[in-house]
Short mmCIF file of C-alpha atoms in Angstrom, two decimals:
data_model
loop_
_atom_site.label_atom_id
_atom_site.label_comp_id
_atom_site.label_asym_id
_atom_site.label_seq_id
_atom_site.Cartn_x
_atom_site.Cartn_y
_atom_site.Cartn_z
CA MET L 487 13.08 15.89 16.28
CA ALA L 488 9.57 16.75 16.86
CA GLY L 489 10.68 19.07 19.86
CA TYR L 490 13.53 20.35 18.02
CA GLU L 491 14.01 24.47 19.61
CA TYR L 492 14.56 26.47 16.55
CA VAL L 493 15.06 30.25 18.92
CA SER L 494 17.91 29.79 20.48
CA PRO L 495 17.90 31.57 24.36
CA GLU L 496 20.03 34.45 23.24
CA GLN L 497 17.26 35.05 20.88
CA LEU L 498 14.18 34.40 22.92
CA ALA L 499 16.59 37.18 24.97
CA GLY L 500 16.39 38.93 22.67
CA PHE L 501 12.88 38.95 21.93
CA ASP L 502 12.05 40.28 24.75
CA LYS L 503 13.71 43.70 24.71
CA TYR L 504 12.59 44.06 21.03
CA LYS L 505 9.93 46.98 19.82
CA TYR L 506 8.12 46.82 16.93
CA SER L 507 8.83 50.29 14.45
CA ALA L 508 7.70 51.13 10.69
CA VAL L 509 6.65 54.20 9.34
CA ASP L 510 4.43 53.93 6.01
CA THR L 511 4.44 57.10 3.33
CA ASN L 512 2.32 55.54 1.30
CA PRO L 513 -0.60 57.12 0.17
CA LEU L 514 -3.36 54.69 -1.11
CA SER L 515 -2.65 53.31 2.36
CA LEU L 516 -2.36 56.27 4.90
CA TYR L 517 -6.26 58.03 3.16
CA VAL L 518 -8.05 54.55 1.97
CA MET L 519 -6.62 51.04 3.27
CA HIS L 520 -6.50 52.37 7.21
CA PRO L 521 -9.26 53.73 7.24
CA PHE L 522 -11.05 51.27 5.73
CA TRP L 523 -9.77 48.89 8.05
CA ASN L 524 -9.94 51.54 10.97
CA THR L 525 -13.96 51.09 10.38
CA VAL L 526 -13.65 47.04 9.77
CA VAL L 527 -11.57 45.82 13.28
CA LYS L 528 -14.98 47.58 14.40
CA VAL L 529 -16.69 44.92 13.49
CA PHE L 530 -14.75 41.54 15.69
CA PRO L 531 -15.99 41.20 18.70
CA THR L 532 -12.57 41.28 21.20
CA TRP L 533 -12.46 37.93 21.84
CA LEU L 534 -11.05 37.27 19.00
CA ALA L 535 -7.16 36.86 18.49
CA PRO L 536 -5.66 38.68 16.33
CA ASN L 537 -3.15 35.74 15.13
CA LEU L 538 -6.51 33.59 14.50
CA ILE L 539 -7.16 36.36 11.68
CA THR L 540 -3.85 36.50 10.06
CA PHE L 541 -4.19 33.40 9.80
CA SER L 542 -7.53 33.06 8.42
CA GLY L 543 -6.40 35.23 5.18
CA PHE L 544 -3.10 32.78 5.04
CA LEU L 545 -5.81 29.86 4.27
CA LEU L 546 -7.98 32.26 2.02
CA LEU L 547 -5.39 32.23 -0.53
CA VAL L 548 -3.86 28.84 0.20
CA PHE L 549 -7.58 27.59 -0.78
CA ASN L 550 -6.99 30.12 -4.11
CA PHE L 551 -3.94 28.80 -5.36
CA LEU L 552 -5.61 25.47 -4.52
CA LEU L 553 -8.74 26.20 -6.61
CA MET L 554 -6.55 28.17 -9.43
CA ALA L 555 -4.44 24.91 -9.91
CA TYR L 556 -7.48 22.60 -9.78
CA PHE L 557 -9.30 24.48 -13.01
CA ASP L 558 -5.88 25.47 -14.61
CA PRO L 559 -2.88 22.66 -13.45
CA ASP L 560 -0.59 23.96 -16.31
CA PHE L 561 -2.07 28.01 -16.44
CA TYR L 562 -2.65 26.96 -20.31
CA ALA L 563 -5.92 27.48 -19.38
CA SER L 564 -6.19 31.62 -21.15
CA ALA L 565 -5.18 30.32 -23.86
CA PRO L 566 -6.49 29.74 -27.78
CA GLY L 567 -8.19 26.46 -28.01
CA HIS L 568 -8.12 25.51 -24.23
CA LYS L 569 -10.61 25.14 -22.32
CA HIS L 570 -11.41 28.22 -19.68
CA VAL L 571 -11.48 28.44 -16.72
CA PRO L 572 -15.41 29.12 -15.71
CA ASP L 573 -16.46 33.18 -14.55
CA TRP L 574 -16.87 32.02 -11.00
CA VAL L 575 -13.70 31.30 -10.39
CA TRP L 576 -12.15 34.21 -10.25
CA ILE L 577 -14.97 36.60 -8.99
CA VAL L 578 -15.14 34.06 -5.77
CA VAL L 579 -11.06 33.82 -6.06
CA GLY L 580 -11.32 37.81 -6.88
CA ILE L 581 -13.69 38.39 -3.06
CA LEU L 582 -11.33 35.49 -1.30
CA ASN L 583 -8.00 37.79 -2.28
CA PHE L 584 -9.63 41.18 -0.64
CA ILE L 585 -10.56 39.77 2.00
CA ALA L 586 -7.10 38.07 2.99
CA TYR L 587 -5.87 41.18 1.96
CA THR L 588 -7.98 42.92 3.79
CA LEU L 589 -7.57 40.63 7.24
CA ASP L 590 -4.04 41.39 6.29
CA GLY L 591 -4.65 44.60 7.42
CA VAL L 592 -6.96 44.40 10.28
CA ASP L 593 -4.80 41.99 12.29
CA GLY L 594 -2.56 44.64 14.17
CA LYS L 595 -5.22 46.79 14.60
CA GLN L 596 -7.10 44.17 15.72
CA ALA L 597 -4.44 43.23 19.04
CA ARG L 598 -3.21 47.37 19.27
CA ARG L 599 -7.65 46.92 20.09
CA THR L 600 -7.16 43.97 22.29
CA ASN L 601 -4.86 45.35 24.16
CA SER L 602 -2.37 41.64 23.52
CA SER L 603 0.14 43.10 20.81
CA THR L 604 3.73 40.94 21.24
CA PRO L 605 6.29 40.24 19.38
CA LEU L 606 5.06 36.96 18.29
CA GLY L 607 2.06 38.18 16.31
CA GLU L 608 4.74 40.41 13.93
CA LEU L 609 6.27 37.45 13.75
CA PHE L 610 3.31 35.19 12.47
CA ASP L 611 2.59 37.43 10.42
CA HIS L 612 5.49 38.31 8.08
CA GLY L 613 6.35 34.24 8.44
CA LEU L 614 2.78 33.95 7.01
CA ASP L 615 3.64 37.07 4.32
CA SER L 616 6.60 35.93 3.13
CA TRP L 617 5.08 32.77 2.14
CA SER L 618 1.38 33.76 1.03
CA CYS L 619 4.19 36.05 -2.57
CA VAL L 620 4.46 32.18 -3.91
CA TYR L 621 0.33 31.18 -3.45
CA PHE L 622 -0.35 35.11 -4.80
CA VAL L 623 1.48 35.67 -7.68
CA VAL L 624 1.59 32.01 -9.03
CA THR L 625 -2.43 32.07 -9.24
CA VAL L 626 -2.52 35.58 -10.13
CA TYR L 627 -0.58 33.95 -13.62
CA SER L 628 -3.41 32.16 -14.81
CA ILE L 629 -4.03 35.77 -16.08
CA PHE L 630 -1.46 35.85 -18.57
CA GLY L 631 -1.18 31.87 -19.00
CA ARG L 632 1.05 30.23 -21.23
CA GLY L 633 0.40 29.67 -25.20
CA SER L 634 0.88 32.66 -28.08
CA THR L 635 -0.89 35.31 -26.18
CA GLY L 636 0.85 34.54 -22.32
CA VAL L 637 4.34 34.39 -21.30
CA SER L 638 6.59 31.60 -20.80
CA VAL L 639 7.15 30.24 -16.85
CA PHE L 640 10.70 32.19 -17.30
CA VAL L 641 9.36 35.36 -17.75
CA LEU L 642 7.08 33.94 -14.71
CA TYR L 643 9.84 31.97 -12.45
CA LEU L 644 12.14 36.35 -13.23
CA LEU L 645 8.47 37.89 -12.27
CA LEU L 646 8.24 35.85 -8.83
CA TRP L 647 11.58 36.72 -7.73
CA VAL L 648 11.14 40.25 -8.22
CA VAL L 649 8.17 39.78 -6.15
CA LEU L 650 10.67 37.53 -3.61
CA PHE L 651 13.24 40.30 -3.19
CA SER L 652 11.05 43.12 -2.99
CA PHE L 653 9.91 41.06 0.51
CA ILE L 654 12.86 39.82 1.47
CA LEU L 655 14.86 43.38 0.75
CA SER L 656 12.89 45.10 2.95
CA HIS L 657 13.44 43.00 5.67
CA TRP L 658 16.87 42.54 4.73
CA GLU L 659 17.32 46.52 4.97
CA LYS L 660 16.03 46.37 9.11
CA TYR L 661 17.58 43.92 9.86
CA ASN L 662 21.15 46.22 8.41
CA THR L 663 19.73 49.29 10.26
CA GLY L 664 18.03 47.97 13.67
CA ILE L 665 21.16 46.59 14.59
CA LEU L 666 25.09 47.65 15.58
CA PHE L 667 26.89 44.66 12.64
CA LEU L 668 26.02 43.51 9.16
CA PRO L 669 24.98 39.49 8.01
CA TRP L 670 27.47 39.20 5.36
CA GLY L 671 26.74 35.48 6.75
CA TYR L 672 23.59 35.69 5.58
CA ASP L 673 24.12 36.96 2.00
CA ILE L 674 25.57 34.25 1.00
CA SER L 675 22.82 31.59 2.38
CA GLN L 676 20.89 33.56 -0.07
CA VAL L 677 22.80 34.13 -3.71
CA LYS L 678 23.72 30.01 -3.17
CA PHE L 679 19.88 29.59 -3.13
CA ASP L 680 19.17 31.69 -6.38
CA TYR L 681 22.29 29.98 -7.90
CA ASP L 682 21.06 26.49 -6.45
CA VAL L 683 17.43 27.14 -8.30
CA LEU L 684 18.53 28.89 -11.43
CA ALA L 685 20.84 25.85 -12.49
CA TRP L 686 18.68 23.39 -11.88
CA ILE L 687 17.23 25.18 -14.35
CA LEU L 688 18.86 26.20 -16.83
CA GLN L 689 20.90 22.25 -16.90
CA SER L 690 17.55 20.00 -16.50
CA PRO L 691 17.84 17.53 -19.17
CA SER L 692 13.88 17.31 -19.78
CA ASP L 693 13.18 21.44 -18.95
CA ILE L 694 12.06 20.75 -15.52
CA LEU L 695 10.18 24.02 -15.09
CA GLU L 696 8.15 23.75 -18.50
CA ILE L 697 6.65 20.05 -17.13
CA HIS L 698 6.13 20.89 -13.84
CA PRO L 699 5.86 24.79 -13.20
CA ARG L 700 3.07 25.15 -10.26
CA LEU L 701 5.39 22.56 -7.87
CA PHE L 702 8.54 24.29 -8.97
CA TYR L 703 7.54 27.53 -7.83
CA PHE L 704 5.98 26.33 -4.86
CA MET L 705 8.82 24.74 -4.24
CA VAL L 706 10.69 28.08 -4.75
CA GLY L 707 8.27 30.08 -3.26
CA THR L 708 8.34 27.88 -0.28
CA ALA L 709 12.49 27.85 0.69
CA PHE L 710 12.49 31.07 0.10
CA ALA L 711 10.25 31.33 2.87
CA ASN L 712 12.22 28.97 5.05
CA ILE L 713 15.16 31.50 4.43
CA THR L 714 12.88 34.97 5.05
CA CYS L 715 11.38 33.86 8.73
CA GLN L 716 15.01 32.67 10.16
CA LEU L 717 16.23 35.88 8.53
CA ILE L 718 13.54 38.16 10.66
CA VAL L 719 13.43 35.33 13.51
CA CYS L 720 17.68 36.69 13.88
CA GLN L 721 16.23 40.48 12.35
CA MET L 722 13.14 40.95 15.54
CA SER L 723 16.07 39.32 17.94
CA SER L 724 18.97 41.36 17.19
CA THR L 725 21.20 38.19 17.35
CA ARG L 726 22.99 36.71 13.94
CA CYS L 727 21.58 34.17 10.46
CA PRO L 728 23.22 31.88 10.30
CA THR L 729 26.01 31.14 7.32
CA LEU L 730 24.02 28.72 5.04
CA ASN L 731 20.31 27.69 5.45
CA TRP L 732 20.49 24.03 6.27
CA LEU L 733 17.52 23.54 3.46
CA LEU L 734 20.90 24.43 0.37
CA VAL L 735 21.92 20.90 0.63
CA PRO L 736 19.19 18.40 -0.26
CA LEU L 737 18.98 21.15 -2.89
CA PHE L 738 22.34 21.48 -4.01
CA LEU L 739 22.87 17.23 -4.49
CA VAL L 740 19.07 17.31 -5.95
CA VAL L 741 22.02 19.99 -8.50
CA MET L 742 24.67 17.69 -8.66
CA VAL L 743 22.57 14.25 -9.32
CA VAL L 744 20.83 16.92 -12.59
CA ASN L 745 24.42 17.57 -13.98
CA LEU L 746 24.75 14.26 -14.30
CA GLY L 747 21.96 13.95 -17.16
CA VAL L 748 19.22 12.00 -14.58
CA ALA L 749 16.21 10.63 -16.98
CA SER L 750 13.15 12.86 -17.14
CA HIS L 751 10.93 10.74 -15.25
CA ILE L 752 14.06 10.92 -12.17
CA GLU L 753 14.12 14.55 -12.19
CA SER L 754 10.65 14.72 -11.99
CA VAL L 755 11.09 12.63 -8.50
CA LEU L 756 13.66 14.33 -7.69
CA LEU L 757 11.56 18.02 -7.50
CA TYR L 758 7.71 15.98 -5.92
CA THR L 759 10.42 14.61 -3.64
CA LEU L 760 12.37 18.05 -2.31
CA THR L 761 9.17 19.80 -2.69
CA THR L 762 6.96 17.74 -0.37
CA ALA L 763 10.75 17.78 2.44
CA PHE L 764 10.38 21.68 1.77
CA THR L 765 7.16 21.79 2.28
CA LEU L 766 7.55 20.23 5.59
CA ALA L 767 10.28 21.27 6.94
CA HIS L 768 9.07 24.57 6.82
CA ILE L 769 5.47 23.67 8.74
CA HIS L 770 7.84 21.12 10.88
CA TYR L 771 10.02 25.12 11.87
CA GLY L 772 6.88 27.74 12.04
CA VAL L 773 5.11 26.06 14.53
CA GLN L 774 7.58 24.75 16.48
CA VAL L 775 8.78 28.74 16.40
CA VAL L 776 5.49 29.56 17.12
CA LYS L 777 5.09 27.44 19.95
CA GLN L 778 8.30 28.51 21.71
CA LEU L 779 7.87 31.47 22.41
CA SER L 780 3.85 30.99 23.44
CA SER L 781 5.23 29.11 25.97
CA HIS L 782 8.01 32.50 26.34
CA PHE L 783 4.90 34.60 26.02
CA GLN L 784 2.64 32.45 27.80
CA ILE L 785 0.17 33.35 26.09
CA TYR L 786 -1.99 31.08 23.40
CA PRO L 787 -0.78 31.11 19.59
CA PHE L 788 -4.85 31.49 18.54
CA SER L 789 -6.81 33.34 22.15
CA LEU L 790 -6.40 36.01 24.38
CA ARG L 791 -7.00 33.61 27.23
CA LYS L 792 -3.85 33.55 29.84
CA PRO L 793 -2.60 29.83 30.07
CA ASN L 794 -2.26 30.29 33.78
CA SER L 795 -6.18 31.58 34.34
CA ASP L 796 -7.25 27.95 32.95
#
């Protein structure tokens, strides 16, 4: 299992034919951010691998998420009568978030600048972006928080899904319009996942979302990232998505157990177990896909040196 190959030979062959295509008509991007990124990228040395820039930005978002989890674990820090998040934390989070956004904007420019653009770079970038959605949205929630002056955890859950769907729809559209056949099976997987998670919330005997909102958001965001990454792989390789994602199996079983009216502490254990399993599975998926594509294109993921030059 440690060396399991997620990318099929057919998909590897499809990656060989892939050509990047994107249209950006946003005035802010065209007239403000791109000129800014074009200036910033000149600061980086030409030996710096673009994927290393991408990964650094992602780690900053993860750090922000963990920092806010420490100072505001239950999203009550902004509510009246609760200990507020220190001012310096907001400053640090804001600065790191802007740096992460900037790194995400310059990684592709660094790839073109160093003539090192590959399908792996785009997949790596978009794959980490899909997981970044939950880190960013949940961190921002601490600004509003819960309580009498905030918003409910369920409202934030719905807002999280707005962001998740906005991200996945752009890739779903590209998947549909970039190949000759339509992915009816993928739609079933996505809808089934939405139904199972929502069913857990509505049928939870212990109101699991109220008890562990941050953990529940993270579990959903991680599973979403895995589903999205598989879509991106299929979209870039012009292959058909699988009918169902295997992560739906343990999620479905948990929902079935919840329907039996389990005790609150058992439900919490199930959430922790499922979150751990999803996280390890997604990390394993990401690592193995990067290894496969790195071997296929004969490149190092975090270095511009060529393997045959060692």
